[in-house]
């Protein structure tokens, strides 16, 4: 069975501090991995994706994520948090047949 | 690119009424997904279509829910009769039918059933 686990439903960081949002997946086949961000009253927006090739993926707004097959992880990081980063973040896995599996989300709070 | 367009943005209705949510996917996309988001259950996949054909509707809660995709540029999600527990934000998303193609979400319809 495929699943996505996001550790920590709520994460708080100080402005300027490192952001680390964790995502682990289970999949019987190599997955494609995505991070989405959701701002209040909006839909989910794609932050970045990993399909093949380089395991360190850079996305919008200074975010990046690294695919680690041995750890079945795809953690999202940003070196320095901004107030505008406060949002809900979702990790997702895509498998053959266009099947998507989403994590339960992590709410990021940035403290001034 | 106008993105995925959903209407209405907000819908308030009384229990027992029929509700129809509408979605226009991104032009050229051939997969369409309906999701429901609530605080309690998070993001749930209701149904998805590939090339206008329903592929997986196992997430549709019950027979009160139905979805159609009569053509590549339009889909509806209907709830009849609606119940207060259907209150949620309903999202439509579209993509290409390849596993590495990301989903593009609309801004959702916030449904309140009183």
JSON list of C-alpha atoms in Angstrom, two decimals:
[
{"chain": "A", "resi": 1, "resn": "UNK", "atom": "CA", "xyz": [0.00, 0.00, 0.00]},
{"chain": "A", "resi": 2, "resn": "UNK", "atom": "CA", "xyz": [1.11, 3.51, -0.71]},
{"chain": "A", "resi": 3, "resn": "UNK", "atom": "CA", "xyz": [1.05, 6.25, 1.88]},
{"chain": "A", "resi": 4, "resn": "UNK", "atom": "CA", "xyz": [2.50, 9.60, 2.73]},
{"chain": "A", "resi": 5, "resn": "UNK", "atom": "CA", "xyz": [3.37, 10.62, 6.28]},
{"chain": "A", "resi": 6, "resn": "UNK", "atom": "CA", "xyz": [4.04, 14.18, 7.30]},
{"chain": "A", "resi": 7, "resn": "UNK", "atom": "CA", "xyz": [5.58, 14.33, 10.75]},
{"chain": "A", "resi": 8, "resn": "UNK", "atom": "CA", "xyz": [4.27, 17.26, 12.74]},
{"chain": "A", "resi": 9, "resn": "UNK", "atom": "CA", "xyz": [0.91, 18.71, 11.90]},
{"chain": "A", "resi": 10, "resn": "UNK", "atom": "CA", "xyz": [2.06, 22.09, 13.22]},
{"chain": "A", "resi": 11, "resn": "UNK", "atom": "CA", "xyz": [5.51, 23.62, 12.97]},
{"chain": "A", "resi": 12, "resn": "UNK", "atom": "CA", "xyz": [6.54, 27.01, 14.32]},
{"chain": "A", "resi": 13, "resn": "UNK", "atom": "CA", "xyz": [9.75, 28.79, 13.40]},
{"chain": "A", "resi": 14, "resn": "UNK", "atom": "CA", "xyz": [11.10, 32.25, 14.00]},
{"chain": "A", "resi": 15, "resn": "UNK", "atom": "CA", "xyz": [11.45, 34.62, 11.10]},
{"chain": "A", "resi": 16, "resn": "UNK", "atom": "CA", "xyz": [14.87, 34.05, 9.56]},
{"chain": "A", "resi": 17, "resn": "UNK", "atom": "CA", "xyz": [15.22, 30.55, 10.95]},
{"chain": "A", "resi": 18, "resn": "UNK", "atom": "CA", "xyz": [15.52, 27.32, 9.02]},
{"chain": "A", "resi": 19, "resn": "UNK", "atom": "CA", "xyz": [12.30, 25.70, 7.87]},
{"chain": "A", "resi": 20, "resn": "UNK", "atom": "CA", "xyz": [12.22, 21.89, 7.86]},
{"chain": "A", "resi": 21, "resn": "UNK", "atom": "CA", "xyz": [9.02, 20.06, 7.02]},
{"chain": "A", "resi": 22, "resn": "UNK", "atom": "CA", "xyz": [9.23, 16.29, 7.02]},
{"chain": "A", "resi": 23, "resn": "UNK", "atom": "CA", "xyz": [7.70, 13.86, 4.57]},
{"chain": "A", "resi": 24, "resn": "UNK", "atom": "CA", "xyz": [8.12, 10.11, 4.37]},
{"chain": "A", "resi": 25, "resn": "UNK", "atom": "CA", "xyz": [6.44, 7.85, 1.90]},
{"chain": "A", "resi": 26, "resn": "UNK", "atom": "CA", "xyz": [5.89, 4.18, 1.36]},
{"chain": "A", "resi": 27, "resn": "UNK", "atom": "CA", "xyz": [5.67, 2.88, -2.15]},
{"chain": "A", "resi": 28, "resn": "UNK", "atom": "CA", "xyz": [6.26, -0.43, -3.85]},
{"chain": "A", "resi": 29, "resn": "UNK", "atom": "CA", "xyz": [7.46, 1.34, -6.98]},
{"chain": "A", "resi": 30, "resn": "UNK", "atom": "CA", "xyz": [9.58, 4.44, -7.52]},
{"chain": "A", "resi": 31, "resn": "UNK", "atom": "CA", "xyz": [7.30, 7.37, -6.92]},
{"chain": "A", "resi": 32, "resn": "UNK", "atom": "CA", "xyz": [7.11, 10.88, -8.20]},
{"chain": "A", "resi": 33, "resn": "UNK", "atom": "CA", "xyz": [7.10, 13.34, -5.31]},
{"chain": "A", "resi": 34, "resn": "UNK", "atom": "CA", "xyz": [5.58, 16.76, -4.89]},
{"chain": "A", "resi": 35, "resn": "UNK", "atom": "CA", "xyz": [5.25, 19.53, -2.35]},
{"chain": "A", "resi": 36, "resn": "UNK", "atom": "CA", "xyz": [2.28, 21.86, -2.43]},
{"chain": "A", "resi": 37, "resn": "UNK", "atom": "CA", "xyz": [1.50, 25.00, -0.45]},
{"chain": "A", "resi": 38, "resn": "UNK", "atom": "CA", "xyz": [-1.96, 26.22, 0.48]},
{"chain": "A", "resi": 39, "resn": "UNK", "atom": "CA", "xyz": [-2.60, 29.77, 1.59]},
{"chain": "A", "resi": 40, "resn": "UNK", "atom": "CA", "xyz": [-5.88, 30.64, 3.33]},
{"chain": "A", "resi": 41, "resn": "UNK", "atom": "CA", "xyz": [-8.92, 30.49, 1.10]},
{"chain": "A", "resi": 42, "resn": "UNK", "atom": "CA", "xyz": [-6.91, 29.28, -1.85]},
{"chain": "A", "resi": 43, "resn": "UNK", "atom": "CA", "xyz": [-6.24, 26.04, -3.64]},
{"chain": "A", "resi": 44, "resn": "UNK", "atom": "CA", "xyz": [-3.02, 24.07, -3.45]},
{"chain": "A", "resi": 45, "resn": "UNK", "atom": "CA", "xyz": [-0.09, 25.45, -5.43]},
{"chain": "A", "resi": 46, "resn": "UNK", "atom": "CA", "xyz": [2.85, 23.42, -6.62]},
{"chain": "A", "resi": 47, "resn": "UNK", "atom": "CA", "xyz": [6.09, 24.28, -4.81]},
{"chain": "A", "resi": 48, "resn": "UNK", "atom": "CA", "xyz": [8.36, 21.70, -6.40]},
{"chain": "A", "resi": 49, "resn": "UNK", "atom": "CA", "xyz": [8.48, 18.19, -7.75]},
{"chain": "A", "resi": 50, "resn": "UNK", "atom": "CA", "xyz": [10.88, 15.30, -8.09]},
{"chain": "A", "resi": 51, "resn": "UNK", "atom": "CA", "xyz": [10.52, 12.98, -11.03]},
{"chain": "A", "resi": 52, "resn": "UNK", "atom": "CA", "xyz": [13.93, 11.72, -12.08]},
{"chain": "A", "resi": 53, "resn": "UNK", "atom": "CA", "xyz": [17.50, 12.95, -12.11]},
{"chain": "A", "resi": 54, "resn": "UNK", "atom": "CA", "xyz": [19.00, 15.21, -9.48]},
{"chain": "A", "resi": 55, "resn": "UNK", "atom": "CA", "xyz": [17.71, 14.32, -6.05]},
{"chain": "A", "resi": 56, "resn": "UNK", "atom": "CA", "xyz": [17.94, 17.88, -4.73]},
{"chain": "A", "resi": 57, "resn": "UNK", "atom": "CA", "xyz": [15.07, 19.81, -6.21]},
{"chain": "A", "resi": 58, "resn": "UNK", "atom": "CA", "xyz": [14.64, 23.56, -6.06]},
{"chain": "A", "resi": 59, "resn": "UNK", "atom": "CA", "xyz": [11.23, 25.15, -6.11]},
{"chain": "A", "resi": 60, "resn": "UNK", "atom": "CA", "xyz": [9.58, 28.51, -5.84]},
{"chain": "A", "resi": 61, "resn": "UNK", "atom": "CA", "xyz": [9.98, 30.98, -2.98]},
{"chain": "A", "resi": 62, "resn": "UNK", "atom": "CA", "xyz": [13.39, 29.62, -1.99]},
{"chain": "A", "resi": 63, "resn": "UNK", "atom": "CA", "xyz": [12.19, 26.16, -1.01]},
{"chain": "A", "resi": 64, "resn": "UNK", "atom": "CA", "xyz": [14.00, 22.97, -1.87]},
{"chain": "A", "resi": 65, "resn": "UNK", "atom": "CA", "xyz": [13.61, 19.28, -1.13]},
{"chain": "A", "resi": 66, "resn": "UNK", "atom": "CA", "xyz": [15.85, 16.27, -1.31]},
{"chain": "A", "resi": 67, "resn": "UNK", "atom": "CA", "xyz": [14.75, 12.83, -2.37]},
{"chain": "A", "resi": 68, "resn": "UNK", "atom": "CA", "xyz": [16.45, 10.17, -0.27]},
{"chain": "A", "resi": 69, "resn": "UNK", "atom": "CA", "xyz": [15.51, 6.75, -1.50]},
{"chain": "A", "resi": 70, "resn": "UNK", "atom": "CA", "xyz": [17.26, 4.91, 1.32]},
{"chain": "A", "resi": 71, "resn": "UNK", "atom": "CA", "xyz": [15.25, 6.85, 3.87]},
{"chain": "A", "resi": 72, "resn": "UNK", "atom": "CA", "xyz": [12.07, 7.02, 1.76]},
{"chain": "A", "resi": 73, "resn": "UNK", "atom": "CA", "xyz": [11.98, 10.70, 2.56]},
{"chain": "A", "resi": 74, "resn": "UNK", "atom": "CA", "xyz": [11.37, 13.97, 0.73]},
{"chain": "A", "resi": 75, "resn": "UNK", "atom": "CA", "xyz": [11.81, 16.68, 3.34]},
{"chain": "A", "resi": 76, "resn": "UNK", "atom": "CA", "xyz": [11.16, 20.32, 2.47]},
{"chain": "A", "resi": 77, "resn": "UNK", "atom": "CA", "xyz": [13.57, 23.00, 3.60]},
{"chain": "A", "resi": 78, "resn": "UNK", "atom": "CA", "xyz": [14.14, 26.72, 3.36]},
{"chain": "A", "resi": 79, "resn": "UNK", "atom": "CA", "xyz": [17.20, 28.39, 4.86]},
{"chain": "A", "resi": 80, "resn": "UNK", "atom": "CA", "xyz": [15.44, 31.49, 6.16]},
{"chain": "A", "resi": 81, "resn": "UNK", "atom": "CA", "xyz": [11.74, 31.73, 6.93]},
{"chain": "A", "resi": 82, "resn": "UNK", "atom": "CA", "xyz": [9.70, 34.75, 5.91]},
{"chain": "A", "resi": 83, "resn": "UNK", "atom": "CA", "xyz": [6.40, 35.82, 7.35]},
{"chain": "A", "resi": 84, "resn": "UNK", "atom": "CA", "xyz": [4.83, 35.16, 3.97]},
{"chain": "A", "resi": 85, "resn": "UNK", "atom": "CA", "xyz": [5.75, 31.47, 4.26]},
{"chain": "A", "resi": 86, "resn": "UNK", "atom": "CA", "xyz": [3.03, 30.90, 6.84]},
{"chain": "A", "resi": 87, "resn": "UNK", "atom": "CA", "xyz": [0.68, 28.42, 5.19]},
{"chain": "A", "resi": 88, "resn": "UNK", "atom": "CA", "xyz": [-0.30, 24.76, 5.02]},
{"chain": "A", "resi": 89, "resn": "UNK", "atom": "CA", "xyz": [2.13, 22.46, 3.24]},
{"chain": "A", "resi": 90, "resn": "UNK", "atom": "CA", "xyz": [1.26, 19.13, 1.68]},
{"chain": "A", "resi": 91, "resn": "UNK", "atom": "CA", "xyz": [3.54, 16.37, 0.50]},
{"chain": "A", "resi": 92, "resn": "UNK", "atom": "CA", "xyz": [2.20, 14.13, -2.27]},
{"chain": "A", "resi": 93, "resn": "UNK", "atom": "CA", "xyz": [3.20, 10.99, -4.12]},
{"chain": "A", "resi": 94, "resn": "UNK", "atom": "CA", "xyz": [2.17, 10.09, -7.63]},
{"chain": "A", "resi": 95, "resn": "UNK", "atom": "CA", "xyz": [2.22, 6.58, -9.02]},
{"chain": "A", "resi": 96, "resn": "UNK", "atom": "CA", "xyz": [1.42, 4.97, -12.31]},
{"chain": "A", "resi": 97, "resn": "UNK", "atom": "CA", "xyz": [-2.05, 5.62, -13.56]},
{"chain": "A", "resi": 98, "resn": "UNK", "atom": "CA", "xyz": [-2.05, 9.17, -12.29]},
{"chain": "A", "resi": 99, "resn": "UNK", "atom": "CA", "xyz": [-2.86, 8.14, -8.73]},
{"chain": "A", "resi": 100, "resn": "UNK", "atom": "CA", "xyz": [-1.98, 10.81, -6.19]},
{"chain": "A", "resi": 101, "resn": "UNK", "atom": "CA", "xyz": [-1.63, 10.32, -2.45]},
{"chain": "A", "resi": 102, "resn": "UNK", "atom": "CA", "xyz": [-1.45, 13.33, -0.17]},
{"chain": "A", "resi": 103, "resn": "UNK", "atom": "CA", "xyz": [-0.14, 13.67, 3.34]},
{"chain": "A", "resi": 104, "resn": "UNK", "atom": "CA", "xyz": [-2.28, 15.21, 6.04]},
{"chain": "A", "resi": 105, "resn": "UNK", "atom": "CA", "xyz": [-0.51, 18.53, 5.82]},
{"chain": "A", "resi": 106, "resn": "UNK", "atom": "CA", "xyz": [1.74, 20.62, 8.04]},
{"chain": "A", "resi": 107, "resn": "UNK", "atom": "CA", "xyz": [0.70, 24.06, 9.18]},
{"chain": "A", "resi": 108, "resn": "UNK", "atom": "CA", "xyz": [3.69, 26.39, 9.28]},
{"chain": "A", "resi": 109, "resn": "UNK", "atom": "CA", "xyz": [3.63, 29.38, 11.61]},
{"chain": "A", "resi": 110, "resn": "UNK", "atom": "CA", "xyz": [6.35, 32.01, 11.34]},
{"chain": "A", "resi": 111, "resn": "UNK", "atom": "CA", "xyz": [6.98, 34.00, 14.50]},
{"chain": "A", "resi": 112, "resn": "UNK", "atom": "CA", "xyz": [8.19, 37.57, 14.04]},
{"chain": "B", "resi": 1, "resn": "UNK", "atom": "CA", "xyz": [-3.31, 30.35, -18.78]},
{"chain": "B", "resi": 2, "resn": "UNK", "atom": "CA", "xyz": [-6.44, 30.94, -16.72]},
{"chain": "B", "resi": 3, "resn": "UNK", "atom": "CA", "xyz": [-5.84, 27.96, -14.48]},
{"chain": "B", "resi": 4, "resn": "UNK", "atom": "CA", "xyz": [-8.55, 25.67, -13.16]},
{"chain": "B", "resi": 5, "resn": "UNK", "atom": "CA", "xyz": [-11.78, 27.58, -12.75]},
{"chain": "B", "resi": 6, "resn": "UNK", "atom": "CA", "xyz": [-14.36, 26.59, -10.19]},
{"chain": "B", "resi": 7, "resn": "UNK", "atom": "CA", "xyz": [-17.78, 28.04, -9.56]},
{"chain": "B", "resi": 8, "resn": "UNK", "atom": "CA", "xyz": [-19.32, 29.14, -7.37]},
{"chain": "B", "resi": 9, "resn": "UNK", "atom": "CA", "xyz": [-16.65, 30.19, -4.84]},
{"chain": "B", "resi": 10, "resn": "UNK", "atom": "CA", "xyz": [-19.16, 30.02, -2.03]},
{"chain": "B", "resi": 11, "resn": "UNK", "atom": "CA", "xyz": [-22.42, 28.14, -1.74]},
{"chain": "B", "resi": 12, "resn": "UNK", "atom": "CA", "xyz": [-24.82, 28.23, 1.16]},
{"chain": "B", "resi": 13, "resn": "UNK", "atom": "CA", "xyz": [-27.82, 25.97, 1.01]},
{"chain": "B", "resi": 14, "resn": "UNK", "atom": "CA", "xyz": [-30.34, 24.28, 3.21]},
{"chain": "B", "resi": 15, "resn": "UNK", "atom": "CA", "xyz": [-30.32, 20.63, 4.05]},
{"chain": "B", "resi": 16, "resn": "UNK", "atom": "CA", "xyz": [-32.15, 18.61, 1.44]},
{"chain": "B", "resi": 17, "resn": "UNK", "atom": "CA", "xyz": [-31.40, 20.93, -1.44]},
{"chain": "B", "resi": 18, "resn": "UNK", "atom": "CA", "xyz": [-29.49, 19.93, -4.55]},
{"chain": "B", "resi": 19, "resn": "UNK", "atom": "CA", "xyz": [-26.05, 21.44, -4.97]},
{"chain": "B", "resi": 20, "resn": "UNK", "atom": "CA", "xyz": [-24.03, 21.54, -8.19]},
{"chain": "B", "resi": 21, "resn": "UNK", "atom": "CA", "xyz": [-20.38, 22.48, -8.25]},
{"chain": "B", "resi": 22, "resn": "UNK", "atom": "CA", "xyz": [-18.68, 23.27, -11.53]},
{"chain": "B", "resi": 23, "resn": "UNK", "atom": "CA", "xyz": [-15.15, 22.99, -12.83]},
{"chain": "B", "resi": 24, "resn": "UNK", "atom": "CA", "xyz": [-13.33, 24.02, -15.98]},
{"chain": "B", "resi": 25, "resn": "UNK", "atom": "CA", "xyz": [-9.93, 22.33, -16.22]},
{"chain": "B", "resi": 26, "resn": "UNK", "atom": "CA", "xyz": [-6.86, 23.78, -17.83]},
{"chain": "B", "resi": 27, "resn": "UNK", "atom": "CA", "xyz": [-7.07, 23.52, -21.58]},
{"chain": "B", "resi": 28, "resn": "UNK", "atom": "CA", "xyz": [-5.17, 20.46, -22.83]},
{"chain": "B", "resi": 29, "resn": "UNK", "atom": "CA", "xyz": [-5.28, 18.62, -19.53]},
{"chain": "B", "resi": 30, "resn": "UNK", "atom": "CA", "xyz": [-6.91, 15.22, -19.79]},
{"chain": "B", "resi": 31, "resn": "UNK", "atom": "CA", "xyz": [-7.19, 14.22, -16.14]},
{"chain": "B", "resi": 32, "resn": "UNK", "atom": "CA", "xyz": [-9.59, 15.82, -13.71]},
{"chain": "B", "resi": 33, "resn": "UNK", "atom": "CA", "xyz": [-9.90, 15.27, -9.98]},
{"chain": "B", "resi": 34, "resn": "UNK", "atom": "CA", "xyz": [-12.47, 16.23, -7.36]},
{"chain": "B", "resi": 35, "resn": "UNK", "atom": "CA", "xyz": [-11.26, 16.57, -3.77]},
{"chain": "B", "resi": 36, "resn": "UNK", "atom": "CA", "xyz": [-12.98, 17.49, -0.53]},
{"chain": "B", "resi": 37, "resn": "UNK", "atom": "CA", "xyz": [-11.17, 19.23, 2.31]},
{"chain": "B", "resi": 38, "resn": "UNK", "atom": "CA", "xyz": [-12.32, 19.44, 5.92]},
{"chain": "B", "resi": 39, "resn": "UNK", "atom": "CA", "xyz": [-10.55, 20.10, 9.18]},
{"chain": "B", "resi": 40, "resn": "UNK", "atom": "CA", "xyz": [-11.42, 16.67, 10.49]},
{"chain": "B", "resi": 41, "resn": "UNK", "atom": "CA", "xyz": [-10.59, 14.53, 7.47]},
{"chain": "B", "resi": 42, "resn": "UNK", "atom": "CA", "xyz": [-8.10, 16.65, 5.56]},
{"chain": "B", "resi": 43, "resn": "UNK", "atom": "CA", "xyz": [-7.91, 16.32, 1.78]},
{"chain": "B", "resi": 44, "resn": "UNK", "atom": "CA", "xyz": [-9.94, 13.44, 0.37]},
{"chain": "B", "resi": 45, "resn": "UNK", "atom": "CA", "xyz": [-10.05, 12.29, -3.23]},
{"chain": "B", "resi": 46, "resn": "UNK", "atom": "CA", "xyz": [-13.65, 11.84, -4.31]},
{"chain": "B", "resi": 47, "resn": "UNK", "atom": "CA", "xyz": [-13.31, 10.84, -7.95]},
{"chain": "B", "resi": 48, "resn": "UNK", "atom": "CA", "xyz": [-11.02, 11.29, -10.91]},
{"chain": "B", "resi": 49, "resn": "UNK", "atom": "CA", "xyz": [-11.44, 11.13, -14.66]},
{"chain": "B", "resi": 50, "resn": "UNK", "atom": "CA", "xyz": [-8.98, 10.34, -17.43]},
{"chain": "B", "resi": 51, "resn": "UNK", "atom": "CA", "xyz": [-10.06, 11.48, -20.89]},
{"chain": "B", "resi": 52, "resn": "UNK", "atom": "CA", "xyz": [-13.56, 12.20, -19.56]},
{"chain": "B", "resi": 53, "resn": "UNK", "atom": "CA", "xyz": [-13.98, 8.65, -18.24]},
{"chain": "B", "resi": 54, "resn": "UNK", "atom": "CA", "xyz": [-14.36, 8.07, -14.48]},
{"chain": "B", "resi": 55, "resn": "UNK", "atom": "CA", "xyz": [-11.45, 5.93, -13.35]},
{"chain": "B", "resi": 56, "resn": "UNK", "atom": "CA", "xyz": [-11.86, 5.75, -9.61]},
{"chain": "B", "resi": 57, "resn": "UNK", "atom": "CA", "xyz": [-14.95, 6.87, -7.72]},
{"chain": "B", "resi": 58, "resn": "UNK", "atom": "CA", "xyz": [-14.27, 4.87, -4.57]},
{"chain": "B", "resi": 59, "resn": "UNK", "atom": "CA", "xyz": [-13.94, 8.10, -2.61]},
{"chain": "B", "resi": 60, "resn": "UNK", "atom": "CA", "xyz": [-17.46, 9.26, -3.34]},
{"chain": "B", "resi": 61, "resn": "UNK", "atom": "CA", "xyz": [-19.08, 9.14, 0.10]},
{"chain": "B", "resi": 62, "resn": "UNK", "atom": "CA", "xyz": [-22.46, 7.79, -0.90]},
{"chain": "B", "resi": 63, "resn": "UNK", "atom": "CA", "xyz": [-25.06, 7.73, -3.60]},
{"chain": "B", "resi": 64, "resn": "UNK", "atom": "CA", "xyz": [-26.03, 11.30, -2.87]},
{"chain": "B", "resi": 65, "resn": "UNK", "atom": "CA", "xyz": [-22.84, 12.33, -4.64]},
{"chain": "B", "resi": 66, "resn": "UNK", "atom": "CA", "xyz": [-22.43, 12.12, -8.40]},
{"chain": "B", "resi": 67, "resn": "UNK", "atom": "CA", "xyz": [-19.90, 13.54, -10.85]},
{"chain": "B", "resi": 68, "resn": "UNK", "atom": "CA", "xyz": [-19.95, 13.95, -14.58]},
{"chain": "B", "resi": 69, "resn": "UNK", "atom": "CA", "xyz": [-17.53, 15.06, -17.23]},
{"chain": "B", "resi": 70, "resn": "UNK", "atom": "CA", "xyz": [-19.50, 15.50, -20.46]},
{"chain": "B", "resi": 71, "resn": "UNK", "atom": "CA", "xyz": [-16.53, 16.94, -22.32]},
{"chain": "B", "resi": 72, "resn": "UNK", "atom": "CA", "xyz": [-12.88, 17.79, -21.87]},
{"chain": "B", "resi": 73, "resn": "UNK", "atom": "CA", "xyz": [-13.56, 21.30, -20.66]},
{"chain": "B", "resi": 74, "resn": "UNK", "atom": "CA", "xyz": [-16.26, 20.84, -18.06]},
{"chain": "B", "resi": 75, "resn": "UNK", "atom": "CA", "xyz": [-17.13, 18.75, -15.04]},
{"chain": "B", "resi": 76, "resn": "UNK", "atom": "CA", "xyz": [-19.79, 18.87, -12.35]},
{"chain": "B", "resi": 77, "resn": "UNK", "atom": "CA", "xyz": [-20.06, 17.45, -8.87]},
{"chain": "B", "resi": 78, "resn": "UNK", "atom": "CA", "xyz": [-23.62, 17.14, -7.64]},
{"chain": "B", "resi": 79, "resn": "UNK", "atom": "CA", "xyz": [-24.94, 16.46, -4.16]},
{"chain": "B", "resi": 80, "resn": "UNK", "atom": "CA", "xyz": [-28.58, 15.53, -3.88]},
{"chain": "B", "resi": 81, "resn": "UNK", "atom": "CA", "xyz": [-29.92, 15.80, -1.25]},
{"chain": "B", "resi": 82, "resn": "UNK", "atom": "CA", "xyz": [-27.33, 17.79, 0.65]},
{"chain": "B", "resi": 83, "resn": "UNK", "atom": "CA", "xyz": [-26.69, 17.32, 4.37]},
{"chain": "B", "resi": 84, "resn": "UNK", "atom": "CA", "xyz": [-24.90, 19.48, 6.95]},
{"chain": "B", "resi": 85, "resn": "UNK", "atom": "CA", "xyz": [-22.01, 16.98, 7.08]},
{"chain": "B", "resi": 86, "resn": "UNK", "atom": "CA", "xyz": [-21.31, 17.75, 3.42]},
{"chain": "B", "resi": 87, "resn": "UNK", "atom": "CA", "xyz": [-20.08, 21.19, 4.45]},
{"chain": "B", "resi": 88, "resn": "UNK", "atom": "CA", "xyz": [-16.50, 21.45, 3.25]},
{"chain": "B", "resi": 89, "resn": "UNK", "atom": "CA", "xyz": [-14.29, 23.03, 0.63]},
{"chain": "B", "resi": 90, "resn": "UNK", "atom": "CA", "xyz": [-14.46, 21.16, -2.65]},
{"chain": "B", "resi": 91, "resn": "UNK", "atom": "CA", "xyz": [-11.49, 21.39, -4.98]},
{"chain": "B", "resi": 92, "resn": "UNK", "atom": "CA", "xyz": [-11.17, 20.51, -8.60]},
{"chain": "B", "resi": 93, "resn": "UNK", "atom": "CA", "xyz": [-7.74, 19.79, -10.04]},
{"chain": "B", "resi": 94, "resn": "UNK", "atom": "CA", "xyz": [-6.49, 18.90, -13.50]},
{"chain": "B", "resi": 95, "resn": "UNK", "atom": "CA", "xyz": [-3.33, 17.45, -14.98]},
{"chain": "B", "resi": 96, "resn": "UNK", "atom": "CA", "xyz": [-1.96, 15.48, -17.88]},
{"chain": "B", "resi": 97, "resn": "UNK", "atom": "CA", "xyz": [-2.32, 11.71, -17.78]},
{"chain": "B", "resi": 98, "resn": "UNK", "atom": "CA", "xyz": [1.25, 11.01, -16.79]},
{"chain": "B", "resi": 99, "resn": "UNK", "atom": "CA", "xyz": [2.50, 10.14, -13.35]},
{"chain": "B", "resi": 100, "resn": "UNK", "atom": "CA", "xyz": [5.04, 12.93, -13.27]},
{"chain": "B", "resi": 101, "resn": "UNK", "atom": "CA", "xyz": [2.57, 15.63, -14.23]},
{"chain": "B", "resi": 102, "resn": "UNK", "atom": "CA", "xyz": [1.56, 17.71, -11.20]},
{"chain": "B", "resi": 103, "resn": "UNK", "atom": "CA", "xyz": [-1.99, 18.55, -10.26]},
{"chain": "B", "resi": 104, "resn": "UNK", "atom": "CA", "xyz": [-3.18, 22.09, -10.80]},
{"chain": "B", "resi": 105, "resn": "UNK", "atom": "CA", "xyz": [-5.86, 23.09, -8.33]},
{"chain": "B", "resi": 106, "resn": "UNK", "atom": "CA", "xyz": [-8.70, 25.55, -8.56]},
{"chain": "B", "resi": 107, "resn": "UNK", "atom": "CA", "xyz": [-9.46, 27.90, -5.70]},
{"chain": "B", "resi": 108, "resn": "UNK", "atom": "CA", "xyz": [-12.25, 25.68, -4.45]},
{"chain": "B", "resi": 109, "resn": "UNK", "atom": "CA", "xyz": [-15.92, 26.00, -3.61]},
{"chain": "B", "resi": 110, "resn": "UNK", "atom": "CA", "xyz": [-16.74, 26.51, 0.04]},
{"chain": "B", "resi": 111, "resn": "UNK", "atom": "CA", "xyz": [-20.02, 24.70, 0.66]},
{"chain": "B", "resi": 112, "resn": "UNK", "atom": "CA", "xyz": [-22.10, 25.33, 3.76]},
{"chain": "B", "resi": 113, "resn": "UNK", "atom": "CA", "xyz": [-25.21, 23.24, 4.31]},
{"chain": "B", "resi": 114, "resn": "UNK", "atom": "CA", "xyz": [-27.46, 24.49, 7.10]}
]
